[in-house]
Amino acid sequence: MNDPMNPMAVVVDTSRSPYARLRPVPLTAVTLTDPFWAPRRNLNRQVTLPTQYRLLEETGRLDNFRRAAGQTDLPFQGHCYNDSDVYKWLEAVAWTLATGPDPHLSDMADTAIGLIAAAQQPDGYLNTYFARERAAERWTNLRDMHELYCAGHLIQAAVAHHRATGNDRLLQIARRLADHLCNLFAQRPATPGHPEIEMALVELSRETGEMKYRRQAQQFLDHRGRGLISGREYYQDHRPFREMERLVGHAVRALYLCAGATDLYAETGEPALRVALDRLWTHLTARQTYLSGGLGSRHEGEALGQDYELPNGRAYAETCAAIASVMWNWRLLMLEGQARYADAMETALYNAFLAGISLDGQAYFYDNPLADDGSHRRQPWFDCACCPPNIARLLASLPGYFYSLSSEGVWVHLYAENRAQMPWTDGRTICLAQHSRYPWDGAITIQVEGEGVFSLFLRIPAWCEEGASLDLNGQPLPGPLTPGRYVEIRRDWRPGDAVHLELPMPVCRIECHPYVAENSGRVALKRGPLLYCVEGADHPGLDLRDLLLPAGESLAAEFHPELLGGVVALHGLARLVPPDDGWQGRLYRTVPSRSPGSSPGYAHNVTAIPYYAWANRQPGPMAVWLRSEA
């Protein structure tokens, strides 16, 4: 168990996992000071978390615990899974407290923990929906009623709180509930309708050393696909996990399931699990993932669609699915240190995830389309409010994703201005200071403020397809810098050594696989890790569907400190090609003859902004994929 005087507040603890090559660094080891993420995390602490606590009160989620404890006679309020919103909020607070005290947040957390403790039953059971008059219905519908899902989020919050504060009050509550689950399901075939409990139980096993929790997680995974929860694809119950060829059904459930299976592989090394995980990840990223890193193409069932089914305006791409993608890719990254997982994680973080919260930290997207007519706007809360506290917990835990350690040395996964003090295996502390304006600029300097022999592994992002350069103390380092790989620098380091990595950031036009019919003849714009879009606020009175990017026309990148909190925007010339007069009153017509090489339309200035920042100004249309000349 972690020493309360030296909390190892890590996101996922693979430090003792025998089949994971990398291990996370303590969350407290990394201090983000960059102008991109640090203000967002401060906003999370000062605005988002207090606002969410107020909404937990106003919407009755905390009153549900008071009701279960017999402190009020109010009726249960909301959905059967509303407890999970409180638990995710608590986890976010825990990670926030790990990186600095906050009496106000601590008081709110203590109040919530007190209510949770009062609501727990003598046998360890804890779920406010099944309190009082519904007590006889407990555990009778694992498919739909989210009891195990809520339990999983409580356990994750408890582990985070214990690691961050050293206080085991919430952890003891979670252990009593987990013991209750193990006593009930150890000999009962069962699996949850909404995965989450699997990774929670593995993490609880890591925290406590109690193997029965991991065994129970294994049983839940092993019983999936046997028809215990209907046998439907929606629940990933259509076949056993190890036999799945592709991910189907509800996107968040599918990704949480994969994250839990990855945790189990890290503990057991079961070959069949690893084969399945590789197969599912490869298929997902090659055929089912949006350019933003978003996942889930269908509103119906919040589901992953068929191969290459990636509509733009109808994209669901739930914010929670982007968060689940980060969680799964992080676990896969810990297994072998393959840069492709860090690339996927970075894409989701800067685009699909970050679009889910407004620049003021008080409104959210549940779904994230890649085209819109101006009607889709962020909301301050939702009846089903899974996304807001999920966003808060990822922002709070973000420093833990930047670095990892292995027997060889330090792995740098993400880039931003920060300082890190990382305990290494031989008792030494490796200190790094990273200087960068990333993601606006690809110039990165890492100063080593320590000494000794170890390797520094730097990720060359897959988006940096050519021109990356690396030098040490001003001297170029030989060897290839391969996009989508880590480059290793091993030496006897001395204080003051400085590594400079240069990642050119040209504006790139991205085309889509031809089987994605909606994007035929269209391109999207990317610069570095950021996806761009055009928005009506920058093109008043213009129908964005009329924009056509000429072949060979370059776009310039320019930093605007006053725009959308400070962004690099793209500027250039496009053509306006509205429908000609022959379309008046018609939906179809015979293709008219055209002169070869004709260039219709007329020039128009175009501005593109980072996709994450759209819908923060007046309502208007938005588009990621733009018409383009061949």
XYZ file of C-alpha atoms in Angstrom:
630
model
C 0.000 0.000 0.000
C 1.205 3.522 -0.686
C 2.938 5.491 2.046
C 0.509 8.243 3.165
C 3.450 10.591 3.681
C 4.560 10.159 0.089
C 1.444 9.588 -1.997
C 2.105 7.996 -5.366
C -0.842 9.605 -7.098
C -0.591 7.863 -10.439
C -3.351 7.492 -12.991
C -2.924 3.730 -13.433
C -0.425 1.879 -11.270
C 1.469 -0.607 -13.429
C 4.581 -0.349 -11.258
C 4.171 -3.923 -10.028
C 2.527 -5.342 -13.137
C 4.813 -8.094 -14.467
C 3.795 -7.717 -18.113
C 4.024 -3.916 -18.441
C 7.322 -2.504 -19.702
C 6.616 1.054 -18.565
C 5.354 2.404 -15.285
C 3.725 5.786 -14.696
C 5.393 8.526 -12.704
C 3.679 10.004 -9.649
C 1.108 12.605 -10.588
C 2.809 14.906 -8.086
C 6.102 14.598 -9.985
C 5.011 16.721 -12.953
C 4.113 20.414 -12.782
C 2.569 21.827 -15.940
C 3.454 25.490 -16.454
C 2.577 25.804 -20.142
C 0.110 28.389 -21.475
C -2.072 25.705 -23.070
C -2.883 23.042 -20.461
C -1.999 24.795 -17.197
C -4.745 27.465 -17.493
C -7.287 24.774 -18.359
C -6.332 22.765 -15.299
C -6.515 25.875 -13.107
C -9.957 26.576 -14.542
C -10.917 23.002 -13.740
C -9.895 23.550 -10.119
C -11.364 27.022 -9.677
C -14.512 26.922 -11.840
C -15.430 23.544 -13.278
C -15.273 21.398 -10.132
C -17.089 23.892 -7.834
C -19.740 24.435 -10.505
C -20.233 20.703 -10.926
C -20.602 20.246 -7.169
C -23.359 22.864 -7.154
C -25.099 20.984 -9.963
C -24.746 17.679 -8.107
C -26.685 19.349 -5.301
C -29.242 21.122 -7.487
C -30.073 17.993 -9.500
C -30.593 15.804 -6.439
C -27.613 13.523 -6.924
C -26.317 14.218 -3.423
C -29.833 14.170 -2.007
C -30.113 10.593 -3.260
C -27.369 9.646 -0.791
C -29.129 11.546 1.988
C -32.292 9.623 1.129
C -30.489 6.281 1.230
C -29.026 7.226 4.618
C -32.472 8.058 5.976
C -31.742 11.768 6.253
C -34.582 12.857 3.956
C -37.807 11.485 2.530
C -37.363 13.048 -0.904
C -38.009 10.653 -3.790
C -35.066 9.315 -5.762
C -34.078 11.842 -8.424
C -32.791 11.128 -11.915
C -31.444 7.982 -13.563
C -30.427 4.750 -11.876
C -26.768 5.523 -12.647
C -26.664 9.022 -11.158
C -24.402 7.919 -8.292
C -21.582 7.540 -10.813
C -21.541 11.285 -11.502
C -20.741 11.941 -7.845
C -17.962 9.339 -7.920
C -16.354 10.716 -11.073
C -16.456 14.195 -9.574
C -14.771 12.855 -6.436
C -12.048 11.235 -8.514
C -11.451 14.548 -10.283
C -11.170 16.314 -6.922
C -8.740 13.673 -5.669
C -6.363 14.117 -8.623
C -6.654 17.882 -8.200
C -5.747 17.684 -4.505
C -2.769 15.495 -5.399
C -1.135 18.466 -7.113
C -1.904 21.064 -4.459
C -4.160 21.681 -1.442
C -7.531 23.339 -1.807
C -9.563 23.710 1.411
C -12.748 24.530 -0.494
C -12.574 21.413 -2.653
C -11.507 19.331 0.347
C -14.580 20.437 2.287
C -16.882 19.559 -0.600
C -15.227 16.171 -0.989
C -15.502 15.462 2.736
C -19.209 16.270 2.619
C -19.739 13.903 -0.312
C -17.707 11.132 1.327
C -19.708 11.519 4.524
C -22.958 11.083 2.604
C -21.572 8.037 0.785
C -20.497 6.466 4.075
C -23.915 7.070 5.620
C -25.662 5.489 2.613
C -23.646 2.251 2.689
C -25.519 -0.785 3.969
C -24.157 -3.044 6.733
C -23.315 -5.786 4.203
C -21.294 -3.321 2.105
C -23.947 -2.748 -0.577
C -24.044 0.805 -1.904
C -26.357 2.158 -4.592
C -28.882 4.872 -3.852
C -31.330 3.839 -6.580
C -31.919 0.532 -4.814
C -32.319 2.032 -1.369
C -35.469 1.597 0.683
C -38.421 0.490 -1.458
C -36.257 -1.016 -4.220
C -34.019 -3.048 -1.926
C -35.534 -6.331 -3.096
C -34.516 -5.569 -6.716
C -30.776 -5.432 -6.034
C -28.621 -7.393 -8.504
C -31.649 -8.625 -10.456
C -30.840 -6.788 -13.702
C -27.106 -6.480 -14.303
C -27.694 -5.642 -17.944
C -29.585 -2.387 -17.556
C -29.391 -1.038 -14.028
C -25.714 -0.036 -13.807
C -25.056 -1.314 -10.273
C -21.638 -2.678 -11.204
C -20.870 0.406 -13.303
C -21.544 2.699 -10.341
C -19.521 0.421 -8.070
C -16.603 0.677 -10.470
C -16.595 4.456 -10.422
C -16.755 4.485 -6.617
C -13.746 2.160 -6.445
C -11.747 4.278 -8.897
C -12.572 7.428 -6.922
C -11.548 5.718 -3.691
C -8.198 4.562 -5.058
C -7.510 8.043 -6.422
C -8.462 9.667 -3.130
C -6.231 7.329 -1.156
C -3.254 7.876 -3.443
C -3.733 11.627 -3.461
C -4.392 12.257 0.222
C -3.223 9.174 2.139
C -6.676 9.077 3.762
C -8.309 5.640 3.559
C -11.849 6.625 4.548
C -13.283 6.320 1.047
C -11.038 3.346 0.282
C -12.521 1.416 3.198
C -16.016 2.104 1.859
C -14.940 0.843 -1.559
C -13.340 -2.284 -0.080
C -16.512 -3.178 1.797
C -18.484 -2.835 -1.424
C -15.890 -4.836 -3.371
C -15.922 -7.560 -0.718
C -19.704 -7.667 -1.042
C -19.360 -8.089 -4.817
C -16.797 -10.861 -4.496
C -18.891 -12.732 -1.944
C -21.931 -12.475 -4.195
C -20.422 -13.167 -7.622
C -17.464 -15.451 -6.978
C -19.636 -18.479 -7.724
C -22.347 -16.785 -9.793
C -21.906 -16.377 -13.565
C -22.398 -12.681 -14.239
C -21.152 -9.784 -16.316
C -22.159 -6.098 -16.308
C -24.190 -4.388 -18.999
C -21.855 -1.402 -18.824
C -18.184 -2.303 -18.327
C -16.202 -0.265 -15.798
C -15.965 -2.568 -12.798
C -13.213 -4.622 -14.462
C -10.520 -1.925 -14.484
C -11.693 -0.669 -11.072
C -11.244 -4.057 -9.421
C -7.806 -4.546 -10.989
C -6.722 -1.147 -9.678
C -8.134 -1.946 -6.232
C -6.139 -5.172 -6.267
C -3.012 -3.195 -7.091
C -3.732 -0.732 -4.306
C -4.466 -3.286 -1.599
C -2.563 -6.393 -2.684
C -5.806 -8.361 -2.434
C -5.912 -10.864 -5.316
C -9.604 -11.712 -5.033
C -10.487 -8.378 -6.596
C -8.456 -9.162 -9.692
C -9.962 -12.654 -9.880
C -13.441 -11.157 -9.804
C -12.568 -8.762 -12.622
C -11.309 -11.756 -14.603
C -14.582 -13.583 -14.034
C -16.650 -10.658 -15.264
C -14.583 -10.571 -18.456
C -14.674 -14.337 -18.932
C -18.471 -14.477 -18.600
C -19.013 -11.880 -21.322
C -20.287 -13.269 -24.607
C -22.227 -16.143 -23.065
C -25.613 -14.501 -23.475
C -25.994 -13.593 -19.802
C -27.008 -10.035 -20.760
C -29.002 -10.752 -23.923
C -26.219 -11.741 -26.313
C -26.571 -8.440 -28.187
C -23.762 -6.506 -29.855
C -24.902 -3.344 -28.078
C -23.560 -4.817 -24.806
C -20.528 -6.542 -26.389
C -22.178 -9.797 -25.317
C -22.482 -11.351 -28.793
C -19.298 -13.420 -28.442
C -16.492 -13.943 -25.911
C -14.021 -11.077 -25.753
C -11.079 -13.111 -27.000
C -13.038 -14.050 -30.128
C -14.160 -10.546 -31.107
C -13.000 -9.500 -34.583
C -13.976 -5.843 -34.274
C -15.564 -3.524 -31.754
C -19.317 -3.117 -32.037
C -22.173 -1.635 -30.078
C -22.097 1.156 -27.521
C -18.756 2.890 -28.016
C -17.988 3.850 -24.411
C -18.865 0.394 -23.123
C -16.670 -1.223 -25.772
C -13.662 0.959 -24.923
C -14.057 0.568 -21.155
C -14.190 -3.179 -21.711
C -10.932 -3.040 -23.677
C -9.291 -0.933 -20.975
C -10.267 -3.487 -18.347
C -9.029 -6.357 -20.506
C -5.714 -4.521 -20.959
C -5.376 -4.166 -17.191
C -5.939 -7.889 -16.822
C -3.357 -8.671 -19.489
C -0.832 -6.462 -17.665
C -1.356 -8.645 -14.589
C -1.629 -12.099 -16.164
C 0.175 -11.978 -19.502
C -2.487 -14.164 -21.078
C -1.518 -14.454 -24.795
C -5.100 -14.736 -26.073
C -6.000 -11.429 -24.448
C -3.074 -9.652 -26.058
C -3.888 -11.053 -29.493
C -7.489 -9.877 -29.143
C -6.458 -6.419 -27.939
C -4.079 -5.926 -30.864
C -6.698 -7.107 -33.351
C -9.419 -4.840 -31.982
C -7.156 -1.773 -31.743
C -5.864 -2.213 -35.289
C -9.356 -2.548 -36.729
C -10.706 0.376 -34.716
C -7.992 2.818 -35.749
C -7.934 1.755 -39.415
C -11.683 1.745 -40.070
C -13.787 3.259 -37.278
C -12.015 6.336 -35.894
C -12.702 9.953 -36.813
C -9.810 12.219 -37.764
C -10.437 14.025 -34.469
C -9.846 10.799 -32.553
C -13.583 10.614 -31.899
C -15.324 7.246 -31.733
C -18.937 6.263 -32.275
C -20.637 7.170 -35.531
C -24.251 6.486 -34.585
C -26.671 8.338 -32.342
C -28.748 5.168 -32.259
C -27.260 3.146 -29.444
C -24.372 5.650 -29.057
C -22.662 3.059 -31.172
C -19.687 2.308 -33.338
C -20.848 1.852 -36.907
C -19.807 -0.321 -39.779
C -16.354 -0.044 -41.318
C -15.822 3.414 -42.878
C -19.173 4.619 -41.562
C -17.999 8.048 -40.424
C -20.656 10.697 -41.111
C -19.742 14.251 -40.202
C -22.929 16.085 -39.261
C -24.460 12.968 -37.729
C -21.294 11.932 -35.896
C -21.964 10.979 -32.295
C -18.334 10.819 -31.105
C -19.328 11.030 -27.450
C -16.907 12.944 -25.251
C -16.788 9.974 -22.866
C -15.670 7.783 -25.780
C -12.711 10.110 -26.398
C -11.837 9.878 -22.709
C -12.159 6.096 -22.847
C -9.828 6.101 -25.861
C -7.208 7.999 -23.857
C -7.619 5.518 -20.997
C -7.240 2.465 -23.237
C -4.342 3.832 -25.276
C -2.518 4.791 -22.080
C -2.781 1.224 -20.815
C -1.575 -0.174 -24.128
C 1.300 2.303 -24.108
C 2.422 0.993 -20.721
C 2.713 -2.542 -22.101
C 5.470 -1.985 -24.647
C 6.101 1.706 -25.171
C 4.850 1.771 -28.768
C 4.447 5.329 -29.991
C 1.293 4.543 -31.977
C -0.657 4.465 -28.720
C 0.742 7.822 -27.585
C -0.110 9.232 -31.028
C -3.724 8.074 -30.694
C -3.882 9.417 -27.158
C -2.542 12.814 -28.217
C -4.991 13.093 -31.119
C -7.950 12.356 -28.858
C -6.723 14.734 -26.133
C -6.242 17.789 -28.327
C -9.309 17.305 -30.484
C -12.117 14.869 -29.613
C -11.733 15.352 -25.856
C -10.951 19.046 -25.631
C -13.881 20.009 -27.862
C -16.120 18.592 -25.116
C -15.669 21.578 -22.788
C -16.125 25.293 -23.414
C -13.288 27.757 -23.051
C -14.832 29.114 -19.848
C -14.968 25.646 -18.274
C -18.721 25.700 -17.633
C -20.445 24.067 -20.619
C -20.066 20.723 -22.365
C -20.664 18.736 -25.496
C -22.025 15.242 -25.090
C -21.603 14.435 -28.793
C -19.049 16.024 -31.113
C -19.991 16.273 -34.807
C -17.504 17.278 -37.475
C -20.034 19.460 -39.281
C -22.939 21.497 -37.985
C -25.530 24.032 -39.064
C -25.160 26.133 -35.926
C -27.788 24.394 -33.812
C -25.433 22.237 -31.738
C -24.290 24.124 -28.648
C -22.614 23.154 -25.400
C -24.821 22.749 -22.322
C -24.063 23.494 -18.642
C -25.272 20.017 -17.614
C -27.209 17.023 -18.884
C -29.962 14.781 -17.605
C -27.461 11.997 -18.293
C -24.382 13.858 -17.048
C -21.627 11.306 -17.557
C -19.434 13.597 -19.679
C -18.905 16.699 -17.458
C -17.295 14.962 -14.449
C -15.463 12.611 -16.808
C -13.889 15.661 -18.472
C -12.973 17.049 -15.062
C -11.201 13.876 -13.942
C -9.114 13.659 -17.117
C -8.053 17.304 -16.861
C -7.162 16.758 -13.206
C -5.067 13.668 -13.938
C -3.403 15.034 -17.087
C 0.159 15.523 -15.698
C 0.370 11.778 -15.132
C 0.250 11.109 -18.882
C 3.352 13.063 -19.903
C 6.122 10.706 -18.785
C 6.781 7.076 -17.952
C 9.742 5.198 -16.525
C 11.315 1.888 -17.431
C 14.488 0.031 -16.499
C 16.225 1.932 -19.326
C 15.186 5.466 -18.358
C 12.552 8.142 -19.036
C 9.936 8.129 -21.791
C 8.522 11.461 -22.959
C 5.046 10.915 -24.396
C 3.571 14.422 -24.539
C 5.089 17.847 -24.979
C 4.359 21.031 -23.023
C 6.180 23.422 -20.713
C 6.673 21.541 -17.441
C 9.047 20.459 -14.720
C 9.323 16.837 -13.631
C 11.059 15.141 -10.703
C 10.792 11.410 -11.204
C 11.938 8.705 -8.777
C 13.926 6.088 -10.662
C 14.583 2.467 -9.767
C 17.988 2.936 -8.106
C 16.813 5.600 -5.683
C 17.924 8.505 -7.822
C 15.597 11.290 -8.895
C 15.617 12.225 -12.564
C 14.790 15.897 -13.020
C 13.716 17.327 -16.368
C 12.598 20.788 -17.418
C 10.693 20.906 -20.688
C 10.393 24.219 -22.561
C 7.967 24.540 -25.461
C 4.993 26.425 -26.898
C 3.499 23.148 -28.091
C 0.985 22.652 -29.725
C 1.482 26.034 -31.404
C 5.180 25.472 -32.044
C 7.227 22.301 -32.530
C 10.452 23.585 -30.911
C 11.021 21.576 -27.723
C 13.971 21.840 -25.359
C 14.453 19.377 -22.506
C 17.021 20.270 -19.876
C 18.396 17.493 -17.695
C 18.904 18.663 -14.130
C 20.558 15.514 -12.832
C 23.297 13.070 -13.628
C 23.976 9.421 -14.311
C 23.576 6.900 -17.096
C 20.067 6.440 -18.442
C 18.112 6.707 -21.677
C 15.796 9.497 -22.695
C 13.114 8.341 -25.114
C 11.462 11.109 -27.147
C 8.360 10.477 -29.220
C 8.520 11.587 -32.840
C 4.795 12.115 -33.533
C 3.293 10.282 -36.476
C 1.994 13.620 -37.796
C 5.596 14.876 -38.202
C 6.199 13.096 -41.482
C 9.485 14.759 -42.412
C 12.073 17.235 -41.280
C 12.334 16.459 -37.547
C 15.770 17.220 -36.099
C 17.477 16.554 -32.793
C 20.580 17.968 -31.134
C 22.347 17.610 -27.807
C 24.048 20.646 -26.307
C 23.934 22.295 -29.723
C 25.453 19.366 -31.600
C 23.258 17.466 -34.106
C 22.632 13.840 -33.180
C 22.986 11.282 -35.980
C 20.466 8.619 -36.844
C 16.985 8.550 -38.327
C 14.015 10.199 -36.648
C 11.114 8.006 -37.702
C 7.578 9.401 -37.386
C 5.505 7.308 -35.042
C 8.526 5.984 -33.138
C 10.550 6.884 -30.060
C 14.143 7.967 -30.483
C 16.498 6.869 -27.702
C 19.328 9.030 -26.373
C 21.491 7.098 -23.925
C 24.417 8.747 -22.212
C 26.039 9.623 -18.939
C 24.047 12.773 -18.275
C 25.428 15.861 -16.560
C 23.510 18.787 -15.035
C 22.784 21.373 -17.690
C 22.647 18.935 -20.599
C 19.987 20.094 -23.051
C 18.242 18.182 -25.806
C 16.526 20.184 -28.523
C 13.861 18.546 -30.673
C 12.491 20.411 -33.674
C 9.158 19.182 -35.050
C 8.175 21.178 -38.153
C 4.484 22.084 -38.228
C 3.410 22.759 -41.807
C -0.277 23.051 -42.583
C -1.286 19.645 -43.943
C -4.228 18.702 -46.103
C -5.589 15.337 -45.056
C -7.621 13.131 -47.344
C -9.895 10.307 -46.301
C -10.098 6.673 -47.334
C -12.214 6.531 -50.522
C -14.720 4.204 -48.836
C -15.815 7.077 -46.580
C -18.186 8.343 -49.251
C -19.152 11.582 -47.501
C -15.571 12.866 -47.649
C -14.955 12.087 -51.302
C -13.417 15.148 -52.964
C -12.818 16.809 -49.606
C -9.830 17.516 -47.397
C -9.345 18.445 -43.769
C -6.661 20.724 -42.348
C -4.207 19.773 -39.629
C -1.201 21.488 -38.124
C 0.832 19.541 -35.612
C -1.519 17.570 -33.360
C -4.440 19.951 -33.972
C -7.357 19.406 -36.302
C -8.853 22.591 -37.798
C -12.314 23.632 -38.913
C -13.990 26.618 -40.528
C -16.738 28.348 -38.612
C -19.478 30.761 -39.551
C -18.269 33.334 -37.029
C -15.261 33.979 -39.281
C -17.291 33.938 -42.514
C -20.532 35.834 -41.864
C -23.264 35.279 -44.419
C -21.310 32.526 -46.163
C -22.586 29.004 -46.766
C -19.545 26.922 -45.809
C -20.628 24.261 -48.283
C -19.652 26.656 -51.071
C -16.003 26.845 -50.009
C -13.509 25.058 -52.249
C -9.793 24.882 -51.477
C -7.756 25.339 -54.666
C -5.026 22.841 -55.404
C -1.596 24.142 -54.488
C -2.905 27.135 -52.533
C -0.981 27.380 -49.247
C -2.405 28.494 -45.934
C -0.436 30.557 -43.441
C -0.401 29.890 -39.696
C -0.632 32.962 -37.473
C -0.934 33.229 -33.701
C -3.807 35.427 -32.481
C -3.505 36.058 -28.733
C -6.952 37.677 -28.592
C -8.837 34.965 -30.473
C -10.518 32.128 -28.549
C -8.123 32.351 -25.631
C -5.108 32.567 -27.926
C -4.852 30.220 -30.911
C -2.892 29.694 -34.079
C -5.396 30.240 -36.892
C -4.916 29.347 -40.533
C -5.462 31.906 -43.283
C -5.514 31.634 -47.051
C -7.536 31.908 -50.206
C -10.371 29.624 -51.159
C -12.924 29.778 -53.936
C -16.609 30.255 -53.485
C -18.482 27.848 -55.729
C -22.201 28.094 -54.977
C -24.686 26.024 -57.003
C -25.225 27.592 -60.428
C -28.579 28.972 -61.549
C -29.416 25.685 -63.251
C -30.077 24.137 -59.841
C -32.880 26.544 -59.019
C -35.858 24.453 -57.910
C -34.142 21.180 -58.847
C -32.704 18.300 -56.849
C -31.284 16.308 -59.796
C -30.204 17.040 -63.388
C -28.236 15.583 -66.266
C -24.529 16.330 -65.960
C -23.758 19.298 -68.242
C -20.638 19.403 -70.408
C -17.767 21.477 -69.041
C -14.547 22.739 -70.552
C -11.486 20.845 -69.289
C -9.485 22.753 -66.714
C -12.209 25.307 -66.006
C -11.960 26.930 -62.586
C -15.369 28.040 -61.391
C -16.002 30.377 -58.528
C -14.218 33.432 -57.241
C -11.575 34.052 -54.604
C -12.494 34.457 -50.973
C -10.425 34.698 -47.805
C -10.783 31.731 -45.507
C -9.889 31.345 -41.823
C -9.646 28.042 -39.980
C -9.545 27.665 -36.191
C -8.650 24.670 -34.013
C -11.554 22.242 -33.918
C -11.539 22.109 -30.110
C -12.442 25.825 -29.967
C -15.543 25.800 -32.175
C -18.965 26.851 -30.817
C -17.471 29.306 -28.299
C -18.783 32.359 -30.171
C -22.128 33.181 -31.750
C -23.983 30.200 -33.241
C -23.213 29.417 -36.846
C -22.233 26.611 -39.186
C -19.005 24.619 -38.821
C -17.198 22.199 -41.128
C -14.037 20.105 -40.821
C -14.045 18.490 -44.259
C -13.933 21.023 -47.108
C -14.362 20.656 -50.840
C -11.070 20.569 -52.650
C -9.805 20.725 -56.219
C -8.357 17.472 -57.480
